[in-house]
Coordinates of C-alpha atoms in Angstrom, one line a residue:
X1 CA 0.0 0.0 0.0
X2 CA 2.9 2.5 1.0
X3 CA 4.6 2.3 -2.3
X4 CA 1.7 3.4 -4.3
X5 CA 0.0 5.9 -1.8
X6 CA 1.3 9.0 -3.8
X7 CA -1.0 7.8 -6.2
X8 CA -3.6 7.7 -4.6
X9 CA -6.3 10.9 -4.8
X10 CA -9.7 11.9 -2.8
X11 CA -12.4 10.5 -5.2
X12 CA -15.0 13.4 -6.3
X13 CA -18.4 12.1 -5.8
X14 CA -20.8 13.7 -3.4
X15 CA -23.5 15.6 -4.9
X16 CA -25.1 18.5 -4.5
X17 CA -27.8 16.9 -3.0
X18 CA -26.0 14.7 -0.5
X19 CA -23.9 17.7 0.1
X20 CA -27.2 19.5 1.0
X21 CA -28.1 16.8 3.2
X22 CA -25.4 16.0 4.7
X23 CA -24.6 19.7 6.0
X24 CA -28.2 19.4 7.6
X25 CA -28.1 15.9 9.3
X26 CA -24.6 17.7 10.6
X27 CA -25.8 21.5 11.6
X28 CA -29.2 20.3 12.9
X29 CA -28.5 18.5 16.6
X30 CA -30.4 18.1 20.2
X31 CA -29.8 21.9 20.0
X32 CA -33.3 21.5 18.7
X33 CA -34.7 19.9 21.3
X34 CA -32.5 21.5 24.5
X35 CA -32.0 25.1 23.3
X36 CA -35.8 26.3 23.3
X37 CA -36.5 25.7 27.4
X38 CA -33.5 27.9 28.0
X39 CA -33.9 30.7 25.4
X40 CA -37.5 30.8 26.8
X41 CA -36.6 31.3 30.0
X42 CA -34.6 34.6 29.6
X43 CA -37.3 35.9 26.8
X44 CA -40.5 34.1 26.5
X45 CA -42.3 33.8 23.2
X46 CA -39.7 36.6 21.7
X47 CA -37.1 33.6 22.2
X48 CA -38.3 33.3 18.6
X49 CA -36.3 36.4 17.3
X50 CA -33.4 35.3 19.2
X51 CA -33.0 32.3 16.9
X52 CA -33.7 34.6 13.5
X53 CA -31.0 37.1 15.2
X54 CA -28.3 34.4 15.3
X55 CA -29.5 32.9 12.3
X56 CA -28.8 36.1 10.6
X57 CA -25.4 36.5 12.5
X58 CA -24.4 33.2 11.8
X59 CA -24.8 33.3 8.0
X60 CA -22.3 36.2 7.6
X61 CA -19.9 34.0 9.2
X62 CA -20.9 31.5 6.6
X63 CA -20.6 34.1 3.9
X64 CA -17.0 33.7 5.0
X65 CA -16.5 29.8 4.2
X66 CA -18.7 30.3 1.1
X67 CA -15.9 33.0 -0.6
X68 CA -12.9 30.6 1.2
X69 CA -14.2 27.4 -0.1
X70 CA -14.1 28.5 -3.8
X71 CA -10.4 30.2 -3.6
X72 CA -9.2 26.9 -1.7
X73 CA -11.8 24.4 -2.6
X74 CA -10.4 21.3 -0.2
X75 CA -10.3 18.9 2.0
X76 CA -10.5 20.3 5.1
X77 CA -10.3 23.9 3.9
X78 CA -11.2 25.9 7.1
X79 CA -8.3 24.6 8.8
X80 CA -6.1 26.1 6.1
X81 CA -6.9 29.1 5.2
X82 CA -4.9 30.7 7.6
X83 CA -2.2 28.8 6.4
X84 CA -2.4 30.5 2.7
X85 CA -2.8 33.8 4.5
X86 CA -1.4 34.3 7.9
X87 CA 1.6 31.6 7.3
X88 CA 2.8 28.3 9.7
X89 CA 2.1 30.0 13.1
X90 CA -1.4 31.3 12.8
X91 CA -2.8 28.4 11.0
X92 CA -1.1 25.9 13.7
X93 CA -3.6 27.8 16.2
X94 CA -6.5 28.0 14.1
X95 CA -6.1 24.3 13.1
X96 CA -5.6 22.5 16.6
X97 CA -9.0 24.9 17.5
X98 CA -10.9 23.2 15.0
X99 CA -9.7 19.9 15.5
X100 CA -10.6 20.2 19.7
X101 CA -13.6 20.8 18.1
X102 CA -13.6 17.9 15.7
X103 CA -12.8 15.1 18.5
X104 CA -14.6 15.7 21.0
X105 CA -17.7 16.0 18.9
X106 CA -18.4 12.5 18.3
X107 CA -18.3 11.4 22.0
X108 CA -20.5 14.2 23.0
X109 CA -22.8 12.7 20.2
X110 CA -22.4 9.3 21.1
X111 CA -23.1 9.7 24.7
X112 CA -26.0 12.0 23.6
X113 CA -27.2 8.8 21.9
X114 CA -26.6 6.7 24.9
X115 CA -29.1 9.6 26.6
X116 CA -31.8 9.2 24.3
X117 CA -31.5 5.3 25.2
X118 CA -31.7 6.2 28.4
X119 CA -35.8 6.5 28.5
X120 CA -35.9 2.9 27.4
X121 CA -33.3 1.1 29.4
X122 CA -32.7 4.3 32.9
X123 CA -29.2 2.5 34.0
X124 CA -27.1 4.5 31.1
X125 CA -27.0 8.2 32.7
X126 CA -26.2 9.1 36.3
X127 CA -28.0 11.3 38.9
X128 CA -25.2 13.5 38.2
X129 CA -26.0 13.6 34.2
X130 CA -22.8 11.9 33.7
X131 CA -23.0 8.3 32.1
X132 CA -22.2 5.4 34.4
X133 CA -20.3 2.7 33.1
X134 CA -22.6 0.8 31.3
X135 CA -23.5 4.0 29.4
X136 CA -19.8 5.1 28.7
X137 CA -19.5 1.1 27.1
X138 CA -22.3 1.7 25.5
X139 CA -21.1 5.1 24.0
X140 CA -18.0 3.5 22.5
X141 CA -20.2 0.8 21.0
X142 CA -22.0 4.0 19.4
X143 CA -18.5 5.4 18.6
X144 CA -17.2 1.8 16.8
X145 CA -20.4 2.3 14.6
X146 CA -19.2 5.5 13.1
X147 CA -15.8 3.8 11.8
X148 CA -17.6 1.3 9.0
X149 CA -19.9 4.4 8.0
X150 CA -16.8 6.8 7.3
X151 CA -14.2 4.2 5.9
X152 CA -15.6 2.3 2.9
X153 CA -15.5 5.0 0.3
X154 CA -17.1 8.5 0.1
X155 CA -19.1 7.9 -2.4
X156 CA -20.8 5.3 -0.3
X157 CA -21.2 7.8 2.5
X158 CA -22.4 10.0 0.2
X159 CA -25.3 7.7 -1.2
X160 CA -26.4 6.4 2.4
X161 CA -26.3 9.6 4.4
X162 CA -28.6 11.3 2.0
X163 CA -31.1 8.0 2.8
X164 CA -30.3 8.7 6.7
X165 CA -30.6 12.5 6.3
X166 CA -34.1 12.0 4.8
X167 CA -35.0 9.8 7.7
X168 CA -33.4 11.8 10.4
X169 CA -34.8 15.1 8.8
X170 CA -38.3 13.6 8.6
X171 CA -38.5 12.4 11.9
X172 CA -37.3 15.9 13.0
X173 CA -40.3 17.5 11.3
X174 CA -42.7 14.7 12.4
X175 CA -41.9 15.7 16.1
X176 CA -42.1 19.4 15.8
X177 CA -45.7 19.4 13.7
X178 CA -46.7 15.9 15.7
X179 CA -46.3 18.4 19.0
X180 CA -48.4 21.1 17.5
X181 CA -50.9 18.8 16.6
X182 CA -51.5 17.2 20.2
X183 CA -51.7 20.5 21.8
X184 CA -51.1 24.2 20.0
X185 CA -52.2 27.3 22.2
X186 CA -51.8 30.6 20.4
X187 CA -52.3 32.5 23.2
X188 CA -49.3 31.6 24.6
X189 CA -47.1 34.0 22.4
X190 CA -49.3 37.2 23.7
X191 CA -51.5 37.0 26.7
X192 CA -49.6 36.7 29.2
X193 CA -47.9 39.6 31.4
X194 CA -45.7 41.0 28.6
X195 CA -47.4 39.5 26.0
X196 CA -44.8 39.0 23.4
X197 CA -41.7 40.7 25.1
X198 CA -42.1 39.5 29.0
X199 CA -38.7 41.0 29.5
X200 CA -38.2 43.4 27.2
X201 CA -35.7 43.7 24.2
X202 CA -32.6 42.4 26.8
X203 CA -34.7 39.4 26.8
X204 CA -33.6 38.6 23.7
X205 CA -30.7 39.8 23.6
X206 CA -29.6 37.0 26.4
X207 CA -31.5 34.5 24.2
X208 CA -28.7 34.9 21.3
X209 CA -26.2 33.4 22.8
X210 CA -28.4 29.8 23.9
X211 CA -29.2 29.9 19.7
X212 CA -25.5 30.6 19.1
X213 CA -24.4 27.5 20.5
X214 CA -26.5 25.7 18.2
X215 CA -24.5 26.7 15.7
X216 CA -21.8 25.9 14.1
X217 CA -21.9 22.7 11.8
X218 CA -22.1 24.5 9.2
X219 CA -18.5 24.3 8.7
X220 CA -18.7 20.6 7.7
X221 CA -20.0 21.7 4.2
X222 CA -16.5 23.2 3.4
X223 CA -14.5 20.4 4.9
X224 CA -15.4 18.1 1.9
X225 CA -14.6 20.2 -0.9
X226 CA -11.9 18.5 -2.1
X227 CA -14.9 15.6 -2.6
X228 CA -17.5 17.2 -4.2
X229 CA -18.7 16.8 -8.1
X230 CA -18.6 20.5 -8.3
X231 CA -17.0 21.6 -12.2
X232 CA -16.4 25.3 -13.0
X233 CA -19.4 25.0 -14.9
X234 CA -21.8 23.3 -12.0
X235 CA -20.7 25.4 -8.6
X236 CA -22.4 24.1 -5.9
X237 CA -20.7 24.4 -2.7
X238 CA -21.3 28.3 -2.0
X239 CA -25.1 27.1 -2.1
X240 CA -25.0 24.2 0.1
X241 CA -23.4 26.2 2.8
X242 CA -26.3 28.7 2.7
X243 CA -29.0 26.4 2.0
X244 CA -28.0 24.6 4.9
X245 CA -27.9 27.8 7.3
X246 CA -31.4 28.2 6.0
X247 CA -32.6 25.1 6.7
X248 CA -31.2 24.8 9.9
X249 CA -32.4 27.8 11.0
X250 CA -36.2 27.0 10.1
X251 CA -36.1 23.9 12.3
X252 CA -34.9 25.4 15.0
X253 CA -37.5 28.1 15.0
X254 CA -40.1 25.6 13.9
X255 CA -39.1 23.4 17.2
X256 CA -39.3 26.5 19.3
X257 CA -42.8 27.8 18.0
X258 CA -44.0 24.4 19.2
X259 CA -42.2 24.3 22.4
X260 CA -44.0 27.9 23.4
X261 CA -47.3 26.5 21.8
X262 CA -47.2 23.5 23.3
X263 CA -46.1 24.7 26.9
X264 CA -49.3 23.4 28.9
X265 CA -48.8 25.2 32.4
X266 CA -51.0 23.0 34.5
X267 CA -48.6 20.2 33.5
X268 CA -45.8 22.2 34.7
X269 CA -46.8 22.8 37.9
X270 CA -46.3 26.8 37.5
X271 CA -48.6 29.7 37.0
X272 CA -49.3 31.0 33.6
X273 CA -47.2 32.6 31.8
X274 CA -44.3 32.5 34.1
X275 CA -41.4 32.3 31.6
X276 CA -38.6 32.6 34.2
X277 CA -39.4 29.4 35.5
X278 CA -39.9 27.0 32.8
X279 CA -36.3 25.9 33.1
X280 CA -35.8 25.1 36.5
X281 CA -39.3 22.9 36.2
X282 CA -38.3 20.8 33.0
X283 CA -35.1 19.6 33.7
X284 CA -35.0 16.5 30.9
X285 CA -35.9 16.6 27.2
X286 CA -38.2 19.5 27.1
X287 CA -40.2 17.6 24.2
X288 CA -40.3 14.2 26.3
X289 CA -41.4 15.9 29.5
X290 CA -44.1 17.1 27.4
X291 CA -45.5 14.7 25.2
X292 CA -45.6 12.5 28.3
X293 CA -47.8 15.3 30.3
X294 CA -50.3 15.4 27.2
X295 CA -49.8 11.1 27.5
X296 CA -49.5 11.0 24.0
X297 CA -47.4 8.1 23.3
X298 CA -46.9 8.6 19.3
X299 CA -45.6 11.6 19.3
X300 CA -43.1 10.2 22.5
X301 CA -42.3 7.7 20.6
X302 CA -41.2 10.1 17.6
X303 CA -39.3 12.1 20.1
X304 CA -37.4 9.4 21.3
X305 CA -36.1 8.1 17.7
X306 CA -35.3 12.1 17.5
X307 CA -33.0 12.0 20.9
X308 CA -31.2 8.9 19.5
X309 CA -30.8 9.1 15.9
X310 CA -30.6 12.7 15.9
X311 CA -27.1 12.5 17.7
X312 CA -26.0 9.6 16.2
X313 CA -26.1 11.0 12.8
X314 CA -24.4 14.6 13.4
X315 CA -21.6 11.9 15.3
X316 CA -20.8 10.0 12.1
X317 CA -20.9 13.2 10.0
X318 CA -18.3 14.1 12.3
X319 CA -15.8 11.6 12.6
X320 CA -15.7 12.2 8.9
X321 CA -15.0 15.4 8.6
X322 CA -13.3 15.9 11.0
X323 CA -10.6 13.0 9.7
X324 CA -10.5 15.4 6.9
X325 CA -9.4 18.2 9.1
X326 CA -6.7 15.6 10.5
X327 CA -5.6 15.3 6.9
X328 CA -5.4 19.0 6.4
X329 CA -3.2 19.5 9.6
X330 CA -0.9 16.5 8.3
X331 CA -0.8 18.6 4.6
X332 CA 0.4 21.1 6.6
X333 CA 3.2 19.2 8.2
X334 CA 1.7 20.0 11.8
X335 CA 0.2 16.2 12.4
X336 CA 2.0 13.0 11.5
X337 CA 2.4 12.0 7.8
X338 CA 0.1 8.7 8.4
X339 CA -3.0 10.9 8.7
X340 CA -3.0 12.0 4.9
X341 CA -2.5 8.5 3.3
X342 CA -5.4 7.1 1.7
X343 CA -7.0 4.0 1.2
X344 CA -6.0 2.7 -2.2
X345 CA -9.0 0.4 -2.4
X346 CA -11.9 3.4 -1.2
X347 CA -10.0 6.7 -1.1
X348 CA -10.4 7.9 2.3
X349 CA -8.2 8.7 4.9
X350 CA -8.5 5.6 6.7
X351 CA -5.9 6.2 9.8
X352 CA -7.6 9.9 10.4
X353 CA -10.7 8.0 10.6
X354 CA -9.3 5.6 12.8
X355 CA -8.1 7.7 14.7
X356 CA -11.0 10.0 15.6
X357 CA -13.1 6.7 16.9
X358 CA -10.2 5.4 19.3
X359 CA -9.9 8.8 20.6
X360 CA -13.3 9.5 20.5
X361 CA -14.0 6.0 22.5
X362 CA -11.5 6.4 25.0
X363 CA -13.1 10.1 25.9
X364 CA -16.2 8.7 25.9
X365 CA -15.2 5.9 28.4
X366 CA -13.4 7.4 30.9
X367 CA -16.0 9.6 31.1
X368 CA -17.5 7.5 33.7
X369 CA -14.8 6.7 36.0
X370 CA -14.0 10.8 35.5
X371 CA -17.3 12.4 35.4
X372 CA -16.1 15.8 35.4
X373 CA -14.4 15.1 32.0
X374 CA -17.7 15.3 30.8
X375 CA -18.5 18.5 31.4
X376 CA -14.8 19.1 30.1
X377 CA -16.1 18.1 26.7
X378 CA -19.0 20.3 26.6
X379 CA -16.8 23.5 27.8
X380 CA -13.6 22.3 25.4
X381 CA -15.7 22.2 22.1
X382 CA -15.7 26.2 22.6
X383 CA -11.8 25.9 20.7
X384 CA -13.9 25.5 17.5
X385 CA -15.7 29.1 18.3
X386 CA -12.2 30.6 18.3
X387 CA -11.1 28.6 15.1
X388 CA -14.1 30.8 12.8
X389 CA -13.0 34.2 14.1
X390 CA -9.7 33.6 11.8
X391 CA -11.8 32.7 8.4
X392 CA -13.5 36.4 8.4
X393 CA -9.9 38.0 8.1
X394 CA -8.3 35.3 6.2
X395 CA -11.2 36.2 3.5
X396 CA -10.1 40.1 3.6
X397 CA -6.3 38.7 3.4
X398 CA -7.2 36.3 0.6
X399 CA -8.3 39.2 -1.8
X400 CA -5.5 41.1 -1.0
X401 CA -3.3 38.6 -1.9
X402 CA -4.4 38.5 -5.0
X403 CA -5.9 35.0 -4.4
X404 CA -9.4 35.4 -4.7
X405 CA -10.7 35.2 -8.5
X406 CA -12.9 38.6 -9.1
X407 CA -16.0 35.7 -9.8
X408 CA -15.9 34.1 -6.7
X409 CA -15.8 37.8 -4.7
X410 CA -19.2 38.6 -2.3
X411 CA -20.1 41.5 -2.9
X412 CA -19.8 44.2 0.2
X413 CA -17.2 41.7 1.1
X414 CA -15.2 44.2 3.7
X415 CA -19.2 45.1 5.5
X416 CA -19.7 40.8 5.9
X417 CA -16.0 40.1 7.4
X418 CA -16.5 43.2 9.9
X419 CA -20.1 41.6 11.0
X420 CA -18.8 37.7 10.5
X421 CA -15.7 38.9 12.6
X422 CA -18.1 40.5 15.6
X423 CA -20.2 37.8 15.5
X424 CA -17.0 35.1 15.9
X425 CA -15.8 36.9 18.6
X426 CA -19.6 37.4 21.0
X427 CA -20.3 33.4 20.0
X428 CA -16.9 32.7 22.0
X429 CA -17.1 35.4 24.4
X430 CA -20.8 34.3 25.4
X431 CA -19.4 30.9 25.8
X432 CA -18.6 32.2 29.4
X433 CA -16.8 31.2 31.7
X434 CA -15.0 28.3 32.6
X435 CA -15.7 27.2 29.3
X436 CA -13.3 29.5 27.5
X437 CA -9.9 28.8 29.9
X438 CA -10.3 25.1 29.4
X439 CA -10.8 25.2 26.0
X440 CA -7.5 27.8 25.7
X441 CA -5.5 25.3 27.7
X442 CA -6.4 22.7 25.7
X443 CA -5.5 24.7 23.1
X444 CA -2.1 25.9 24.5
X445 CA -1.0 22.4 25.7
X446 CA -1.7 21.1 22.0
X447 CA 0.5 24.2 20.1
X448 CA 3.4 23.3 23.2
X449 CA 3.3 19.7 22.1
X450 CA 3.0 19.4 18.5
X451 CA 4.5 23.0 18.4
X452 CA 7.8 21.4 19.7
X453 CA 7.3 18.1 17.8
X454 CA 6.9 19.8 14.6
X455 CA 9.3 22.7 14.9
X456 CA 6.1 25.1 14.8
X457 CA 7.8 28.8 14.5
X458 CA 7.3 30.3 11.5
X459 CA 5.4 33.4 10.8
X460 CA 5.1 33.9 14.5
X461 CA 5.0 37.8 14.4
X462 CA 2.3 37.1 11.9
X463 CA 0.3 35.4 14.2
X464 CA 0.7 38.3 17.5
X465 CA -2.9 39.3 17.0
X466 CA -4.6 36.2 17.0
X467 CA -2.5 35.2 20.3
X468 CA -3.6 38.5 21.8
X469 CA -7.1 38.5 20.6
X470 CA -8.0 35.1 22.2
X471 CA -6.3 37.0 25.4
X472 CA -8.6 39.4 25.1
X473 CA -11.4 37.3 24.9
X474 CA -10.0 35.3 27.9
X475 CA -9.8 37.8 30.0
X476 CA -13.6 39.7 29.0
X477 CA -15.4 36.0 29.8
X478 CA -13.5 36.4 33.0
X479 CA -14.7 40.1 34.0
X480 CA -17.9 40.1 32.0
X481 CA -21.6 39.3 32.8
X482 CA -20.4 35.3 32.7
X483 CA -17.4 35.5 34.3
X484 CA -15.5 34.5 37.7
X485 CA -15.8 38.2 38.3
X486 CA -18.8 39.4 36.8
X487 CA -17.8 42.9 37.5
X488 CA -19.7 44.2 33.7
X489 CA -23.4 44.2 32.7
X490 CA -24.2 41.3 29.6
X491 CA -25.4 44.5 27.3
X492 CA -21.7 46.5 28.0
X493 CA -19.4 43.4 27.7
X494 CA -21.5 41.9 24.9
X495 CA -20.9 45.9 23.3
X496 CA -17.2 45.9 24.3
X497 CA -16.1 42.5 22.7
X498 CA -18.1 43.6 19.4
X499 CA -16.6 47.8 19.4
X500 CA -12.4 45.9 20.3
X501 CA -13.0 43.1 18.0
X502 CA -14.0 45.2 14.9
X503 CA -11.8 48.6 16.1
X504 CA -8.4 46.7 16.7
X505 CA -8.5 42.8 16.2
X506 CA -10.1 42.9 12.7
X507 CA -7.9 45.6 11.5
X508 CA -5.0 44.2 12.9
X509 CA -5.9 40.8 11.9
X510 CA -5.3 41.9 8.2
X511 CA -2.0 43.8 8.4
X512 CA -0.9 41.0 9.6
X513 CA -1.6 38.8 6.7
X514 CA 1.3 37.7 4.1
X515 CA 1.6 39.6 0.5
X516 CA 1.5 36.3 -1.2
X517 CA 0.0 32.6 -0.2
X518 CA 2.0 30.8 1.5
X519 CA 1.4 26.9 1.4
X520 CA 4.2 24.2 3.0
X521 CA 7.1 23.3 0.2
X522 CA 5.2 25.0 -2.5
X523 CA 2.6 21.9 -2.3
X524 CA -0.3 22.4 -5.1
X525 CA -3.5 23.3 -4.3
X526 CA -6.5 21.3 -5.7
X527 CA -8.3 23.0 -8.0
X528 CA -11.8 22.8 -9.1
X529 CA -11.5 20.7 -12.5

């Protein structure tokens, strides 16, 4: 195999309609299910234009990856972008972000899955929400399933995720309309004390940030570039990434209409119209707790196949791309060589792959003996919010450079890195604290390691900004509204983190970019054909 693996290339087969679906099944989670009970609990029925507020932030930062993934249009672009722009340094940071990201993903997932399984079989989950040890086994049973779905060929993942995605996103729909169905009370959006805005417009402007963290697949899309049929004649990609944010977005809002709808107080225990308490009074799956209090079992039952195959899906998706991120970092001669060779017989990076489930199953297991590594996962998968805020300056760079065709340039291109940019930096700042020091330690203890192992110094003066910008975002989750401290309001932190990040880190972000792409021993860059 060794002495022909030069030869070997990433086949080009997914479609745009597998690549439609498969950005969904990835982007569309339990953030579904989970988000709406919190978002409602800081802004009652106006939790509605907190989801169409991020929505609309999160597509400029998509905007981003749509101009990005044309100029580099590979495998595991987003994690070298920075490269091509911002040299060795920079894109060693941005890339070990995105990979935190990437692993623990898939055990999050799988032990997400082992939750749903929890309503059949309640020995999988303990009191403390971590999994006991028969859950963590059964989580890396979960996580030995996503090797044979990412290894034999992409154009067989291609053609069976877009049979799954049609499932999963049926089922999705089934349980939002199935909910309205059983039990739909308008009222609930304006009679109340309130009526639409029960705390005012800073009710939803602490929703944002729930929606935020729901979020984020998107980036997927881009990952498989390198994959896709896409021909200069037939460009597809820029429209699968915002065709996805679309869709997503509509679910999510469609999931929260019914959850506000559907909220039937008596079952609650709590009087009408007393937002600021739905939380503490539905503390499971907001949608199970209440399709059992109507005692509707079909609609359970649909919500249950949603809280396991829901999470098992987006985990698969994940291991994949996310071994195409490994093979990105290896490109860049920042990861071993091994995780860039290819399977002659189906094309894919088979020890990436491999890799992502071994690590992903010994995460999930020793999750149990060492509950609070749990929570660590939850808090650590913040590194990939850090990892977008370099994409919005790498675009500006990219043009700059001369890199960017004229074609492939958004227009207002400098107005949608500024806002992509803002929104980057409030998505990780809301993250909050401790969430944002362990991810940066995880972070800092990956670029000492493979930083030393790799010889990782180049372009270091390049890379100042970013170093000091994820400083400054340290130390804001640790004095702002979320923080150890909290010594300033939400509304002023959330307003100093957006007037900084666009006044100095944008600006700064870009003078520090290279006058021409850089890429590691002049290595060629695929090309759409």
């Amino acid at each position: 195999m060794a002495e022909q693996q030069h030869e070997v290339k990433l086949k080009k087969a997914l479609t745009f309609p597998q690549m439609l679906v498969i950005g969904l099944i990835a982007a569309v989670g339990t953030g579904a299910l989970f988000a709406p009970v919190a978002m409602v609990g800081v802004a009652g029925p106006s939790a509605i234009m907190g989801w169409i507020i991020g929505a609309i932030m999160y597509t400029f930062v998509s905007f981003t990856f749509v101009e990005l993934s044309k100029t580099y249009p590979e495998a595991g672009g987003p994690s070298r972008y920075s490269l091509y722009t911002h040299g060795r340094f920079t894109n060693a940071l941005n890339a070990f972000a995105d990979l935190i990201w990437y692993i623990f993903i898939p055990p999050i997932e799988a032990l997400a899955t082992v939750e749903g399984l929890q309503y059949l079989y309640p020995h999988f989950i303990a009191s403390s929400g971590a999994p006991t040890l028969l859950g963590a086994g059964l989580g890396v049973l979960v996580l030995a399933l996503f090797l044979p779905l990412n290894y034999f060929g992409v154009k067989a993942f291609g053609k069976y995720s877009l049979y799954i995605g049609f499932v999963k996103l049926a089922v999705y729909l089934l349980a939002a309309f199935g909910m309205m169905f059983v039990f739909f009370k308008f009222d609930n959006f304006y009679i109340y004390r309130g009526g639409f805005l029960p705390f005012g417009f800073s009710g939803i402007l602490f929703a944002i940030p729930f929606a935020m963290f729901a979020f984020g697949g998107i980036r997927v899309v881009p990952d498989y570039a390198e994959e896709t049929t896409e021909t200069k004649e037939n460009r597809f990609l820029g429209r699968t990434i915002i065709y996805t944010v679309i869709g997503q977005s509509l679910i999510y809002i469609l999931f929260s209409i019914a959850f506000i709808a559907g909220l039937k107080w008596s079952a609650i225990s709590i009087a009408p119209g007393a937002w600021a308490d739905v939380k503490s009074n539905i503390t499971e799956n907001p949608f199970v707790f209440l399709a059992s209090s109507y005692h509707n079992y079909v609609v359970l039952i649909i919500v249950l196949v949603v809280s396991i195959l829901g999470p098992f899906v987006t985990g698969y998706v994940y291991v994949g791309s996310g071994a195409r991120v490994l093979l990105a970092t290896a490109r860049s001669k920042i990861m071993a060589s091994s995780m860039k060779k290819l399977s002659e017989t189906y094309a894919v990076p088979y020890w990436s792959v491999i890799a992502f489930v071994i690590v992903g199953a010994i995460v999930a297991f020793i999750s149990a003996p060492v509950p609070d590594i749990y929570a660590l996962l939850t808090d650590a998968v913040v590194a990939g919010y850090l990892g977008f805020s370099v994409t919005p300056v790498a675009m500006i760079v990219s043009r700059r450079q001369g890199a960017t065709k004229k074609e492939d340039k958004l227009p207002a291109g400098t107005t949608i890195a500024v806002i992509a940019f803002i929104s980057s930096s409030l998505i990780a700042f809301w993250s909050g604290w401790p969430s944002v020091p362990y991810a940066m330690f995880i972070l800092a203890l990956a670029m000492l390691v493979f930083g030393i192992v790799y010889k990782i110094k180049e372009h270091f003066l390049n890379s100042i900004w970013y170093i000091l910008y994820m400083a400054f975002i340290l130390l804001m989750s640790y004095i702002g509204s979320d923080g150890a401290l909290n010594l300033i309001p939400f509304t002023y932190s959330t307003l100093i983190v957006a007037a900084i990040s666009a006044a100095i880190f944008f600006p700064w972000g870009i003078i520090s970019g290279l006058d021409s792409p850089y890429n590691v021993d002049n290595a060629p860059i695929p090309n759409i054909e």
